Short mmCIF file of C-alpha atoms and ligand atoms in Angstrom, two decimals:
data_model
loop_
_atom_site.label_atom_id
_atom_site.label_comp_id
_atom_site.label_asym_id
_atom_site.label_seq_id
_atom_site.Cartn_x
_atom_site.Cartn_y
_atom_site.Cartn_z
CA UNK A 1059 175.29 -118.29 -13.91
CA UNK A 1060 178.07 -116.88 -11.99
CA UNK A 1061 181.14 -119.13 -11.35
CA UNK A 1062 183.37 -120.06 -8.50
CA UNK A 1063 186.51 -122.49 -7.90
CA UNK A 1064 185.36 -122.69 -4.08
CA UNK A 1065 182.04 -122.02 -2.26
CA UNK A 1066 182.52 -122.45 1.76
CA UNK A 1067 179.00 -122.66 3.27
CA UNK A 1068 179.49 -120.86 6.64
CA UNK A 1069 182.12 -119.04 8.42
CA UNK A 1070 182.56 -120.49 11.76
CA UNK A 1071 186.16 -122.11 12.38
CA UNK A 1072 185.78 -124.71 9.95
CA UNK A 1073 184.58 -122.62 7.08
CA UNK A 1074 186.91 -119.31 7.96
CA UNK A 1075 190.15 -121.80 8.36
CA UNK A 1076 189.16 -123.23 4.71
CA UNK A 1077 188.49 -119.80 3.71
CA UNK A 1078 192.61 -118.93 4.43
CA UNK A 1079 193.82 -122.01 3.20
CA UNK A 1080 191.82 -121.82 0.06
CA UNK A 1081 192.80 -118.24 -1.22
CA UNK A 1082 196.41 -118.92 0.36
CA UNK A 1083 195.91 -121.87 -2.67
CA UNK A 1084 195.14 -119.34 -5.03
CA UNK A 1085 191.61 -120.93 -5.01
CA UNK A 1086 188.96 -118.71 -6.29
CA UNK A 1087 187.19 -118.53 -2.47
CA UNK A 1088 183.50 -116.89 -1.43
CA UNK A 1089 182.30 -117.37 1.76
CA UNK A 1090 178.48 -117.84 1.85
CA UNK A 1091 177.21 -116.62 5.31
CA UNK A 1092 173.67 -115.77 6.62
CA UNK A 1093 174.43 -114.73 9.75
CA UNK A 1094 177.69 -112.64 11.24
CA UNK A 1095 180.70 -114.70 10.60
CA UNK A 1096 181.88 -116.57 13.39
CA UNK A 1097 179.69 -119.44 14.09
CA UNK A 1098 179.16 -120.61 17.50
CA UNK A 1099 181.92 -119.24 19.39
CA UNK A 1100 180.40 -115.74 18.85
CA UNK A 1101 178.35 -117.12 21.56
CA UNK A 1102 180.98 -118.57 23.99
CA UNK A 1103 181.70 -116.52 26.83
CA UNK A 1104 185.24 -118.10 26.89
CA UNK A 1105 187.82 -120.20 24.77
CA UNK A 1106 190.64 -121.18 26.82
CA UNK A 1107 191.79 -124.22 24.65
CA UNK A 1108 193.21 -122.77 21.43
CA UNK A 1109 196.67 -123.33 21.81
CA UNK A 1110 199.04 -120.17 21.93
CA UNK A 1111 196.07 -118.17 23.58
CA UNK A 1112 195.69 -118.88 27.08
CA UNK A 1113 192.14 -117.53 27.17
CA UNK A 1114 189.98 -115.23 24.78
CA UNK A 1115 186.32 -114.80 24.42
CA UNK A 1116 184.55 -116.63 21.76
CA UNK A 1117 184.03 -113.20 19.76
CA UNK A 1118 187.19 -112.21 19.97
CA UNK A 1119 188.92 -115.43 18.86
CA UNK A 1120 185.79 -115.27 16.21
CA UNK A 1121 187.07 -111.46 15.14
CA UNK A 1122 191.06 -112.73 14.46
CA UNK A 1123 189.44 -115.51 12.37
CA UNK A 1124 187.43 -113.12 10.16
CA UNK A 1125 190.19 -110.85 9.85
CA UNK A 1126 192.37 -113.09 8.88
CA UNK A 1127 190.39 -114.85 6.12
CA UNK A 1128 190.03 -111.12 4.76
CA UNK A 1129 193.53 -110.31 5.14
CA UNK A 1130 193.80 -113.51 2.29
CA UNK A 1131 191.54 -111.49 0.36
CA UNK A 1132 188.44 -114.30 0.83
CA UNK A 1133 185.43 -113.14 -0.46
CA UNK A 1134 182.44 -113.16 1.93
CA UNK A 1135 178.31 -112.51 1.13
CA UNK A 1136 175.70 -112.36 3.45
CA UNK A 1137 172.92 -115.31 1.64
CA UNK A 1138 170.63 -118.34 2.79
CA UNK A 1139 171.95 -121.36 0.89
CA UNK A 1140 168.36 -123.59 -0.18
CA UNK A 1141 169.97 -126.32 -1.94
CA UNK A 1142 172.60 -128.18 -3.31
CA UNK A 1143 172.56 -129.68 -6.82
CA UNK A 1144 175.32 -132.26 -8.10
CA UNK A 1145 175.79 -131.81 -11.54
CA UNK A 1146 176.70 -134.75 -13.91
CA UNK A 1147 180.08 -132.46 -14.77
CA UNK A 1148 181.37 -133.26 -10.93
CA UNK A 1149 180.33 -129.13 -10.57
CA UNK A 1150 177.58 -128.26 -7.86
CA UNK A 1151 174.87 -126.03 -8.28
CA UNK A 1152 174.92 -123.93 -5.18
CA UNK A 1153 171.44 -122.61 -4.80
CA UNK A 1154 170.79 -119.32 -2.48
CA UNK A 1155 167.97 -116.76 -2.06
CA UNK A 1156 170.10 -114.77 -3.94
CA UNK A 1157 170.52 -116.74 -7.07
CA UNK A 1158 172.53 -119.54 -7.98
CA UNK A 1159 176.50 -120.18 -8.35
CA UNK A 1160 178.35 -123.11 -10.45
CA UNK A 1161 180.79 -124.20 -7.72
CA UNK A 1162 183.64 -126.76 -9.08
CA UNK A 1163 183.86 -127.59 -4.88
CA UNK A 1164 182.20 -127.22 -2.22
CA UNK A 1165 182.93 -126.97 1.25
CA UNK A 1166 179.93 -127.22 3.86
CA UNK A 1167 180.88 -126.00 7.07
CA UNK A 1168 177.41 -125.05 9.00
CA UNK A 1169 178.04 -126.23 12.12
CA UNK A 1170 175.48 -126.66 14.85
CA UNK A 1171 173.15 -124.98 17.08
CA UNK A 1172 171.37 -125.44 20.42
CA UNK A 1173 168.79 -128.49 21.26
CA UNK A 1174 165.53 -127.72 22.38
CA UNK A 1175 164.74 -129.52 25.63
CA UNK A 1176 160.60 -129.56 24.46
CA UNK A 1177 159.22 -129.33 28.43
CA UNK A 1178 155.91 -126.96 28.62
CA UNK A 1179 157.33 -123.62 29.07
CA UNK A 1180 159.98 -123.75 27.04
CA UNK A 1181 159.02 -122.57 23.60
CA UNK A 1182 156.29 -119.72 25.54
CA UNK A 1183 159.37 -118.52 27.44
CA UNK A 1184 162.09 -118.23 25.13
CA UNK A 1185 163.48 -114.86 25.34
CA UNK A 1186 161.44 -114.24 28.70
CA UNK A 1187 164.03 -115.66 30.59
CA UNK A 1188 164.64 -118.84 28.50
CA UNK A 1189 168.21 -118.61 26.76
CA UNK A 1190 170.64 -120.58 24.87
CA UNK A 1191 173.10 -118.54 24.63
CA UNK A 1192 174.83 -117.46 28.45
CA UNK A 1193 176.94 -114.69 26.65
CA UNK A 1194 173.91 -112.84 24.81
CA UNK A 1195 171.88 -112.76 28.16
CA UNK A 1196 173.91 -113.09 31.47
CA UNK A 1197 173.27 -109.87 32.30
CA UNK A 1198 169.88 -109.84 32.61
CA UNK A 1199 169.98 -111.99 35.33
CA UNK A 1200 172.20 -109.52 37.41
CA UNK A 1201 171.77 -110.50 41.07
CA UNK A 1202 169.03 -112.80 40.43
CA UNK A 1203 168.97 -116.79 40.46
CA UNK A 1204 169.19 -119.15 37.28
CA UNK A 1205 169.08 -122.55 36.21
CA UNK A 1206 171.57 -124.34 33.72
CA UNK A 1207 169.85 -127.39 31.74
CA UNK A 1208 172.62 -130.26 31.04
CA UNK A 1209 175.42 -131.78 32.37
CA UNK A 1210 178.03 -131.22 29.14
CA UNK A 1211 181.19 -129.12 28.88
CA UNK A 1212 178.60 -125.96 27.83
CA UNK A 1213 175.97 -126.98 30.66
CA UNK A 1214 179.11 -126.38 33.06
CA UNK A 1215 180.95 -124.08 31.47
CA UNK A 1216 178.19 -121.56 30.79
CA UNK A 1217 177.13 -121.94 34.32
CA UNK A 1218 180.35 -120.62 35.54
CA UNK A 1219 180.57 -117.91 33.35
CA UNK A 1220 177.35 -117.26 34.75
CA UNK A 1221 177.84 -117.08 38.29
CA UNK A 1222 179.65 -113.45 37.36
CA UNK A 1223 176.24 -112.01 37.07
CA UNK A 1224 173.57 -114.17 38.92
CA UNK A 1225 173.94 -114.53 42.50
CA UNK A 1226 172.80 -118.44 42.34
CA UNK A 1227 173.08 -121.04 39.49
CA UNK A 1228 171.68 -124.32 39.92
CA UNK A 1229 173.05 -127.42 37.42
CA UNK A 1230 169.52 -129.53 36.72
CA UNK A 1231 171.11 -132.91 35.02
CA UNK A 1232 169.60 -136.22 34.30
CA UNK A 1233 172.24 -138.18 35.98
CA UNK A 1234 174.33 -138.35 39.37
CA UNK A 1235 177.44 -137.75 37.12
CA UNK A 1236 178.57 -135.06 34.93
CA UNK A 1237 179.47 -135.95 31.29
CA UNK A 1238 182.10 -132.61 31.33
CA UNK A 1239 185.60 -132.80 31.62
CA UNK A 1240 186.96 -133.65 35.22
CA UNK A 1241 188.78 -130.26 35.84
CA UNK A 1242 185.77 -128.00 34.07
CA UNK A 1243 183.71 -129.48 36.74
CA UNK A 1244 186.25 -129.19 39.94
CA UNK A 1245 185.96 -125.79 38.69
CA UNK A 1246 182.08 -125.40 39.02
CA UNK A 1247 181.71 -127.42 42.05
CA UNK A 1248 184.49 -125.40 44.11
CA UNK A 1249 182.24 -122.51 42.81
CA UNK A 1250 179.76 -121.25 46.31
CA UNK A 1251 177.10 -120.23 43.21
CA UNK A 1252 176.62 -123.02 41.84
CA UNK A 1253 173.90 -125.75 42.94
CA UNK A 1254 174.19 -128.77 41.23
CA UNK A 1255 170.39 -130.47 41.15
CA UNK A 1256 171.88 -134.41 40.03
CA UNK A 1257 169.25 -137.21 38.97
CA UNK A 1258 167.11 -134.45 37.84
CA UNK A 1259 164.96 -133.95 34.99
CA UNK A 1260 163.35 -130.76 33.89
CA UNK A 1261 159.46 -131.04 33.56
CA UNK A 1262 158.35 -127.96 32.95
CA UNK A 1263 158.87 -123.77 33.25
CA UNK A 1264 156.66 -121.49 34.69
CA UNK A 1265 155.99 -118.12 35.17
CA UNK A 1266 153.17 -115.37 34.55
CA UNK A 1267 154.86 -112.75 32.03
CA UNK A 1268 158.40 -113.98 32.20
CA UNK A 1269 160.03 -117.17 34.16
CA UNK A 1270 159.65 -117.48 37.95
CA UNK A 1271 160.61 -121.13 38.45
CA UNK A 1272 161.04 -124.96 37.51
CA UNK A 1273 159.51 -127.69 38.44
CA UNK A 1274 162.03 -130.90 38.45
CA UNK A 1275 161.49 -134.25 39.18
CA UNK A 1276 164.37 -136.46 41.23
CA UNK A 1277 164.18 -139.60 38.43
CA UNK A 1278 165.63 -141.71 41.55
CA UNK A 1279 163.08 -140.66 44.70
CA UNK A 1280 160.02 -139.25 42.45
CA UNK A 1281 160.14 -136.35 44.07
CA UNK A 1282 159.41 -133.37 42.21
CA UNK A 1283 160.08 -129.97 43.58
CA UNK A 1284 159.80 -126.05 41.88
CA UNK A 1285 162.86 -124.08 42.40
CA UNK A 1286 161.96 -120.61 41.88
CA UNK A 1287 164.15 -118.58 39.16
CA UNK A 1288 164.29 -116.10 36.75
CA UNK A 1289 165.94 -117.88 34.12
CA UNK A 1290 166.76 -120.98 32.55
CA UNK A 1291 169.78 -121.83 30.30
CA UNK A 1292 169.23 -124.48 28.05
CA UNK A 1293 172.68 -126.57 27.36
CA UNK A 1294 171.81 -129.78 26.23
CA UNK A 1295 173.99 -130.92 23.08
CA UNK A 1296 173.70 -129.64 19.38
CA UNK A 1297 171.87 -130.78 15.90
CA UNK A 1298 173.52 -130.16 12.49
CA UNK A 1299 173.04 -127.05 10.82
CA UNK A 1300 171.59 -128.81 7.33
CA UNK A 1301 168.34 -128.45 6.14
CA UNK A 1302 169.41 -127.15 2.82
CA UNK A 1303 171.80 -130.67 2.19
CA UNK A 1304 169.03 -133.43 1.23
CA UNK A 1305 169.99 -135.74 -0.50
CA UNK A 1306 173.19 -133.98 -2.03
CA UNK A 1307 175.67 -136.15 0.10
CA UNK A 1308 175.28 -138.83 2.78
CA UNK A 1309 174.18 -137.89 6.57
CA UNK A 1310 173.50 -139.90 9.68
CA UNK A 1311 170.03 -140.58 10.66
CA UNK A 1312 170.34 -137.74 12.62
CA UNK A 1313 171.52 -135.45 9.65
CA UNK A 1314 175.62 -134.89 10.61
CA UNK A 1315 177.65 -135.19 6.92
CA UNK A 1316 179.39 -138.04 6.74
CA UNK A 1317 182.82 -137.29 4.95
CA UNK A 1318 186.89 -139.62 4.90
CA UNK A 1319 189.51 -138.33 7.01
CA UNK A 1320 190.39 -136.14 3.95
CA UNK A 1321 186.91 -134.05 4.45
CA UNK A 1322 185.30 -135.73 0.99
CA UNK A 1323 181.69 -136.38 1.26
CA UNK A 1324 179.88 -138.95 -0.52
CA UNK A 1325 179.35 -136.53 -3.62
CA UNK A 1326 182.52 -135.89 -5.61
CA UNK A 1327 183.17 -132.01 -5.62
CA UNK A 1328 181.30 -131.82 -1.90
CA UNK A 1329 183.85 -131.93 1.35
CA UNK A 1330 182.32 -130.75 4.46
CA UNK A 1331 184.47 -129.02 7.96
CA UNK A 1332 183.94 -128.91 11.41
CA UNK A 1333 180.96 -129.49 13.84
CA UNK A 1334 178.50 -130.36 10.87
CA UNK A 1335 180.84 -133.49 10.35
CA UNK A 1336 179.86 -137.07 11.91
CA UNK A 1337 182.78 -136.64 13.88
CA UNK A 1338 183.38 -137.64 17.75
CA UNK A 1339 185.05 -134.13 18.69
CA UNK A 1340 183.31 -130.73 18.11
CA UNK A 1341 185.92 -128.56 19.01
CA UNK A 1342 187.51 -125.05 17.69
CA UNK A 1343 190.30 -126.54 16.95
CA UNK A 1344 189.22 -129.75 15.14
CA UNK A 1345 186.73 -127.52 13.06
CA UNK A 1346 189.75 -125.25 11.97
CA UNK A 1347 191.88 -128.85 11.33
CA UNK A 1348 188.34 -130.07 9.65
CA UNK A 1349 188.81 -126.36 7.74
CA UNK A 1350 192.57 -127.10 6.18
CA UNK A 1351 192.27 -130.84 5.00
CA UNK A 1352 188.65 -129.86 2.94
CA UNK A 1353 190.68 -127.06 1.65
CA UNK A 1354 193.12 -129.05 0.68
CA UNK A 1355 190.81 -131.79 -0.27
CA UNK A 1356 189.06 -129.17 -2.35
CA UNK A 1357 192.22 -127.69 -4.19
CA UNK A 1358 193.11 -130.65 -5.28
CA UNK A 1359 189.93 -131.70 -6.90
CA UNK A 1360 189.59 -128.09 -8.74
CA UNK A 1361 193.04 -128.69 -9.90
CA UNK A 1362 192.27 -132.37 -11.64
CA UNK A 1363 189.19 -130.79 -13.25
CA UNK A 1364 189.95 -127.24 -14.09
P1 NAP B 1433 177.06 -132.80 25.16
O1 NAP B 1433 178.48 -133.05 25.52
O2 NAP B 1433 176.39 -133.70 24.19
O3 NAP B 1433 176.23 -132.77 26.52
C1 NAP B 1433 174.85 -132.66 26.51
C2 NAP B 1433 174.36 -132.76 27.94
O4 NAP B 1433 172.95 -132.55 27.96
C3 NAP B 1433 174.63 -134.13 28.56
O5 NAP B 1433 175.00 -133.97 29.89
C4 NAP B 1433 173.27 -134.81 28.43
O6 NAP B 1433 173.01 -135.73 29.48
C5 NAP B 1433 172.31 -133.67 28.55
N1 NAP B 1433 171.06 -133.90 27.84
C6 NAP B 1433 170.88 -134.30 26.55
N2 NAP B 1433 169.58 -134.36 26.26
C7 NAP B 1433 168.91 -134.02 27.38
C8 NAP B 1433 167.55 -133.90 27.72
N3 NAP B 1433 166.60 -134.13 26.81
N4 NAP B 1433 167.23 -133.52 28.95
C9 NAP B 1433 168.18 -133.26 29.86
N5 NAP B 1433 169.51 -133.34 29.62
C10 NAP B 1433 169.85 -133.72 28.38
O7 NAP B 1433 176.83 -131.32 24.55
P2 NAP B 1433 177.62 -129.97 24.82
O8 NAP B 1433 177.89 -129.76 26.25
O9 NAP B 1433 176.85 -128.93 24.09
O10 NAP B 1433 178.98 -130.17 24.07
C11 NAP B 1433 179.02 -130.50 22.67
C12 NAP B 1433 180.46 -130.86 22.29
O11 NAP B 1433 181.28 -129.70 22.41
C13 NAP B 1433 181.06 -131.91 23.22
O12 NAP B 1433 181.92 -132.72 22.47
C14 NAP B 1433 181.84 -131.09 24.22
O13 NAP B 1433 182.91 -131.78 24.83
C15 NAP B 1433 182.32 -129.96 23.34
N6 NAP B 1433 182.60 -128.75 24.13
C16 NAP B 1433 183.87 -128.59 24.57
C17 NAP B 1433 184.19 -127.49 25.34
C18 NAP B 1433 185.62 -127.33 25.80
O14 NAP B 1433 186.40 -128.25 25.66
N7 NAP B 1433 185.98 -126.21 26.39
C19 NAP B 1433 183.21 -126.55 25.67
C20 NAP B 1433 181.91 -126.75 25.22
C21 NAP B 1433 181.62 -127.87 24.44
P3 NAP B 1433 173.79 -137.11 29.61
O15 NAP B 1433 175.15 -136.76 30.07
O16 NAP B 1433 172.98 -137.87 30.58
O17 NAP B 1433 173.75 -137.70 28.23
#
């Protein structure tokens, strides 16, 4: 069976920042991806809270990473971890669809992705004017009006970026108050594009071929009204990227790892990094933070039981 020092599951933030600081260890280091590196931010239109870079798009900032974990000489490999097996030795079987690897430590650093919101319409219009991602599809929507879903930093953020391209965005959210930072939302609401729709829940989409409006209801009045669109932008929070962890260390109900401050799981040999983390920040720059300490964490271990 082949044999690594360090496996990093995923190269987002977290994993790329372990990625550095493991090789820069002289750690043994592959990178087990099974998408493009990046992670989420490769979907961000815009990062403008990584200190020393005022603002950069989520790609770009994504690109430096990668560049720089290869400039450390990481190794990376395109694969779909299954499972994870702990092995009585304090090693982990590392199981992929393209065979298996004895890891002496492993770092899981999946991340997140996108709720589903689960109204009728949703699923049937996904990628006929439903989107997750504002980045990927903004300029469809050229001229034309959207919604944003969610009342988050990404609900609001997203729906600026969007304004560049659609000539109308309307903010549906639950409440009468945003749960995004103070100045983010300043920002949207001194925006003449943007619509905020408060005390609003989304009830369904609808359309013929592709979307042509929403139907919300006003939770306070009862009212429920369609607002004609073409698309609709789902923000609404994130879910753990970690159907391949089981039982191999201890999650929330909800399935986020549960690690110390130091990044060690519950499972000796097994530290997890960033947004996958029960952790009450999900930011770049806690992931890459997250990314150093397992790193660390992980050197150390490999060290004691090389
Ligand atoms: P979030 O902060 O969890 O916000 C999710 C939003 O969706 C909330 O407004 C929530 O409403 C709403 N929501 C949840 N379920 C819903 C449902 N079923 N129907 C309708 N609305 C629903 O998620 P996020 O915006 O994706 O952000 C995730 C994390 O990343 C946060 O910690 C955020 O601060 C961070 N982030 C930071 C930045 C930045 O600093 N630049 C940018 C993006 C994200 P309620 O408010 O009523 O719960």
């Amino acid at each position: 069976m082949e044999k690594r020092e360090l496996v990093i599951i995923g190269a987002g933030p977290a994993g790329l920042t372990a990625a550095i600081y493991g090789k820069r260890a002289g750690l043994d280091t592959l990178v087990i991806e099974k998408g493009k590196p990046g992670g989420q931010i490769l979907i961000t239109s815009e990062i403008e809270n990584w200190p020393g870079l005022v603002t950069e798009s989520g790609a770009g900032l994504a690109e430096k990473f990668r560049y720089h974990a290869e400039n450390f000489k990481a190794e990376f490999r395109t694969a779909t971890v299954m499972r994870l097996e702990p092995q009585a030795n304090g090693h982990t079987t590392v199981v992929t669809d393209g065979g298996e690897i004895d890891a002496m430590a492993v770092i899981i650093a999946t991340g997140a992705y996108f709720r589903k919101h689960g109204c009728p319409g949703e699923k049937e219009f996904t990628g006929a004017g439903v989107s997750y991602c504002a980045v990927c599809d903004a300029n469809f929507f050229e001229e034309l009006e959207v919604a944003v879903i969610g009342g988050g930093n990404t609900a609001v953020e997203e729906a600026c970026y969007l304004t560049q391209f659609a000539s109308k965005v309307y903010i549906v959210h639950r409440r009468d108050e945003f749960r995004a930072d103070r100045l983010v939302v300043e920002r949207a609401m001194n925006n003449p594009k943007i619509v905020p729709v408060m005390d609003s829940i989304l009830e369904e989409i609808e359309g013929a071929d592709t979307v042509e409006r929403i139907v919300v209801k006003n939770v306070k009045t009862g009212e429920v009204k369609k607002i004609p669109v073409d698309g609709v932008f789902i923000f609404i929070g994130t879910l753990p990227n970690g159907a391949f962890i089981g039982d191999s260390v201890k999650t929330t109900e909800a399935g986020w790892v549960i690690t110390d401050q130091n990044m060690k799981t519950s499972t000796p040999g097994i530290f997890a990094a960033g947004d996958v983390r029960d952790t009450g920040l999900r930011q770049v720059v806690t992931a890459a933070g997250d990314g150093a300490r397992a790193a660390m964490s992980a050197y150390a271990w490999v060290v004691e039981h090389r």
